[in-house]
XYZ file of C-alpha atoms in Angstrom:
121
model
C -36.202 46.024 27.312
C -33.847 45.884 30.280
C -30.674 43.861 30.564
C -28.482 43.187 33.581
C -24.938 42.185 32.664
C -22.750 40.729 35.394
C -18.981 40.391 35.533
C -16.467 39.146 38.042
C -16.645 36.104 40.228
C -14.564 32.971 39.775
C -12.355 30.975 42.083
C -10.752 32.260 45.276
C -9.059 30.770 48.274
C -10.403 31.319 51.791
C -9.501 34.775 53.025
C -9.096 36.210 49.539
C -10.995 38.944 47.739
C -13.336 38.986 44.740
C -15.364 41.737 43.115
C -18.670 41.450 41.267
C -20.091 44.106 38.987
C -23.454 44.512 37.311
C -24.660 47.046 34.773
C -28.291 47.733 33.901
C -29.202 49.032 30.480
C -32.303 49.587 28.405
C -35.370 51.793 28.597
C -34.749 52.810 32.210
C -36.334 55.742 33.974
C -34.901 54.955 37.386
C -33.217 51.992 39.059
C -34.907 51.963 42.455
C -32.868 49.204 44.091
C -29.852 47.168 42.994
C -28.463 44.197 44.805
C -26.995 40.746 44.859
C -28.547 37.420 45.775
C -26.949 34.002 45.877
C -28.117 30.456 45.547
C -26.659 27.022 46.176
C -28.190 23.801 44.865
C -31.139 22.665 46.913
C -31.583 25.964 48.714
C -33.617 29.081 48.109
C -32.050 32.165 46.650
C -31.037 34.509 49.460
C -30.285 38.191 49.721
C -26.599 39.056 50.057
C -26.749 42.840 49.889
C -28.796 45.575 48.296
C -28.651 49.326 47.986
C -31.485 51.714 47.306
C -31.314 54.793 45.107
C -31.190 56.826 48.335
C -28.078 54.936 49.433
C -29.762 52.901 52.173
C -28.115 49.500 52.555
C -29.122 45.991 53.581
C -26.701 43.131 54.218
C -27.195 39.518 55.137
C -25.858 38.870 58.637
C -23.443 36.304 57.229
C -21.604 38.884 55.112
C -21.679 41.973 57.334
C -18.204 43.353 57.838
C -16.799 41.352 54.908
C -18.805 42.457 51.862
C -19.375 46.006 50.645
C -21.987 47.028 48.123
C -21.827 50.265 46.166
C -23.581 51.753 43.192
C -23.282 54.484 40.611
C -26.740 55.913 40.039
C -25.711 57.794 36.913
C -24.251 54.685 35.291
C -26.839 52.232 36.684
C -24.130 49.942 37.992
C -23.671 48.086 41.240
C -20.544 46.503 42.661
C -20.034 43.945 45.400
C -16.615 43.773 46.992
C -16.225 40.473 48.809
C -13.333 40.155 51.219
C -12.276 37.487 53.699
C -14.108 34.939 51.595
C -15.204 31.692 53.188
C -16.087 28.329 51.650
C -19.709 28.918 52.653
C -19.769 31.921 50.311
C -19.613 29.501 47.394
C -22.741 29.986 45.301
C -24.122 31.369 42.082
C -24.490 35.102 42.581
C -27.303 36.942 40.809
C -27.612 40.644 40.209
C -31.079 42.013 40.901
C -32.592 45.365 40.103
C -35.990 46.915 40.732
C -36.493 49.284 37.858
C -38.967 51.845 36.613
C -38.989 51.719 32.812
C -40.630 53.621 30.018
C -42.837 50.628 29.215
C -43.916 49.412 32.668
C -46.556 50.850 34.951
C -44.840 51.015 38.334
C -41.645 48.996 38.827
C -40.490 45.551 37.798
C -37.914 43.043 39.014
C -35.000 42.096 36.767
C -32.284 39.458 37.180
C -28.876 38.842 35.730
C -27.806 35.484 34.352
C -25.774 34.568 37.438
C -22.053 34.224 38.021
C -20.319 31.431 39.912
C -18.218 32.208 42.986
C -16.225 29.304 44.375
C -14.166 29.584 47.543
C -11.888 26.630 48.044
C -8.351 25.839 49.084
Protein backbone atom coordinates (compact mmCIF):
# COMPACT_ATOMS: atom_id res chain seq x y z
CA UNK A 1 0.00 0.00 0.00
CA UNK A 2 0.95 3.65 -0.36
CA UNK A 3 0.98 6.27 2.36
CA UNK A 4 1.39 10.03 2.11
CA UNK A 5 2.56 11.62 5.35
CA UNK A 6 2.34 15.40 5.64
CA UNK A 7 4.11 17.73 8.04
CA UNK A 8 4.26 21.45 8.58
CA UNK A 9 1.47 23.95 8.48
CA UNK A 10 0.02 25.72 11.51
CA UNK A 11 -0.60 29.34 12.33
CA UNK A 12 1.11 32.31 10.70
CA UNK A 13 0.58 36.02 10.53
CA UNK A 14 0.04 37.80 7.21
CA UNK A 15 3.33 38.22 5.39
CA UNK A 16 5.00 35.33 7.20
CA UNK A 17 6.38 32.05 5.90
CA UNK A 18 5.35 28.41 6.34
CA UNK A 19 6.66 25.19 4.85
CA UNK A 20 4.75 21.99 4.10
CA UNK A 21 6.35 18.64 3.45
CA UNK A 22 4.97 15.33 2.24
CA UNK A 23 6.62 11.93 1.94
CA UNK A 24 5.27 9.01 -0.07
CA UNK A 25 6.10 5.47 0.94
CA UNK A 26 5.02 1.96 0.08
CA UNK A 27 5.17 -0.28 -2.96
CA UNK A 28 6.10 2.54 -5.34
CA UNK A 29 7.55 2.11 -8.79
CA UNK A 30 7.43 5.78 -9.71
CA UNK A 31 5.76 8.91 -8.37
CA UNK A 32 4.56 10.58 -11.56
CA UNK A 33 3.25 13.82 -10.06
CA UNK A 34 3.28 15.29 -6.56
CA UNK A 35 1.43 18.36 -5.48
CA UNK A 36 -0.65 20.27 -3.01
CA UNK A 37 -4.34 21.11 -3.02
CA UNK A 38 -6.33 23.12 -0.52
CA UNK A 39 -9.90 23.28 0.60
CA UNK A 40 -12.01 25.62 2.69
CA UNK A 41 -15.44 24.72 4.06
CA UNK A 42 -18.15 24.98 1.45
CA UNK A 43 -15.77 25.12 -1.49
CA UNK A 44 -14.24 22.56 -3.80
CA UNK A 45 -10.70 21.39 -3.32
CA UNK A 46 -8.40 23.42 -5.56
CA UNK A 47 -4.93 22.93 -6.96
CA UNK A 48 -2.22 25.00 -5.29
CA UNK A 49 0.87 23.65 -7.02
CA UNK A 50 2.14 20.44 -8.54
CA UNK A 51 5.38 19.15 -9.98
CA UNK A 52 5.87 16.31 -12.40
CA UNK A 53 8.69 13.79 -12.32
CA UNK A 54 10.22 15.73 -15.23
CA UNK A 55 10.26 18.89 -13.13
CA UNK A 56 7.45 20.67 -14.98
CA UNK A 57 5.48 22.92 -12.63
CA UNK A 58 1.93 24.20 -12.29
CA UNK A 59 0.82 26.91 -9.87
CA UNK A 60 -2.53 28.43 -9.10
CA UNK A 61 -2.60 32.07 -10.19
CA UNK A 62 -3.32 33.13 -6.62
CA UNK A 63 -0.01 31.76 -5.33
CA UNK A 64 2.37 32.49 -8.21
CA UNK A 65 5.38 34.42 -7.01
CA UNK A 66 4.69 33.56 -3.36
CA UNK A 67 4.74 29.76 -3.17
CA UNK A 68 7.48 27.43 -4.39
CA UNK A 69 7.09 23.71 -4.88
CA UNK A 70 10.02 21.32 -5.03
CA UNK A 71 10.52 17.59 -4.91
CA UNK A 72 13.15 14.95 -4.35
CA UNK A 73 12.49 12.13 -6.78
CA UNK A 74 14.85 9.74 -5.03
CA UNK A 75 13.18 10.26 -1.66
CA UNK A 76 9.61 10.61 -3.02
CA UNK A 77 9.09 13.83 -1.11
CA UNK A 78 7.55 17.15 -2.04
CA UNK A 79 7.84 20.48 -0.27
CA UNK A 80 5.78 23.65 -0.52
CA UNK A 81 7.39 26.85 0.67
CA UNK A 82 4.72 29.46 1.28
CA UNK A 83 5.86 33.04 1.69
CA UNK A 84 4.03 36.35 1.99
CA UNK A 85 1.05 34.47 3.37
CA UNK A 86 -2.37 36.06 3.18
CA UNK A 87 -5.55 35.39 5.16
CA UNK A 88 -7.11 33.95 2.00
CA UNK A 89 -4.46 31.20 2.07
CA UNK A 90 -6.18 29.78 5.14
CA UNK A 91 -7.34 26.26 4.30
CA UNK A 92 -6.70 22.59 4.86
CA UNK A 93 -3.83 21.64 2.59
CA UNK A 94 -3.70 18.14 1.13
CA UNK A 95 -0.73 16.38 -0.39
CA UNK A 96 -1.54 14.55 -3.61
CA UNK A 97 0.49 12.07 -5.59
CA UNK A 98 -0.12 10.17 -8.81
CA UNK A 99 1.79 6.96 -8.38
CA UNK A 100 2.67 3.83 -10.31
CA UNK A 101 2.83 0.94 -7.85
CA UNK A 102 3.72 -2.71 -7.97
CA UNK A 103 0.08 -3.67 -7.44
CA UNK A 104 -1.78 -1.25 -9.74
CA UNK A 105 -2.19 -1.42 -13.49
CA UNK A 106 -1.36 2.10 -14.65
CA UNK A 107 -1.33 4.89 -12.06
CA UNK A 108 -3.50 5.79 -9.10
CA UNK A 109 -4.27 8.93 -7.12
CA UNK A 110 -3.31 9.13 -3.45
CA UNK A 111 -4.06 11.78 -0.81
CA UNK A 112 -2.60 12.77 2.50
CA UNK A 113 -4.72 13.33 5.59
CA UNK A 114 -4.60 17.12 5.31
CA UNK A 115 -2.90 19.77 7.40
CA UNK A 116 -4.42 23.05 8.56
CA UNK A 117 -2.84 26.36 7.55
CA UNK A 118 -4.28 29.43 9.24
CA UNK A 119 -3.15 32.94 8.38
CA UNK A 120 -4.41 35.50 10.83
CA UNK A 121 -3.21 38.53 12.73
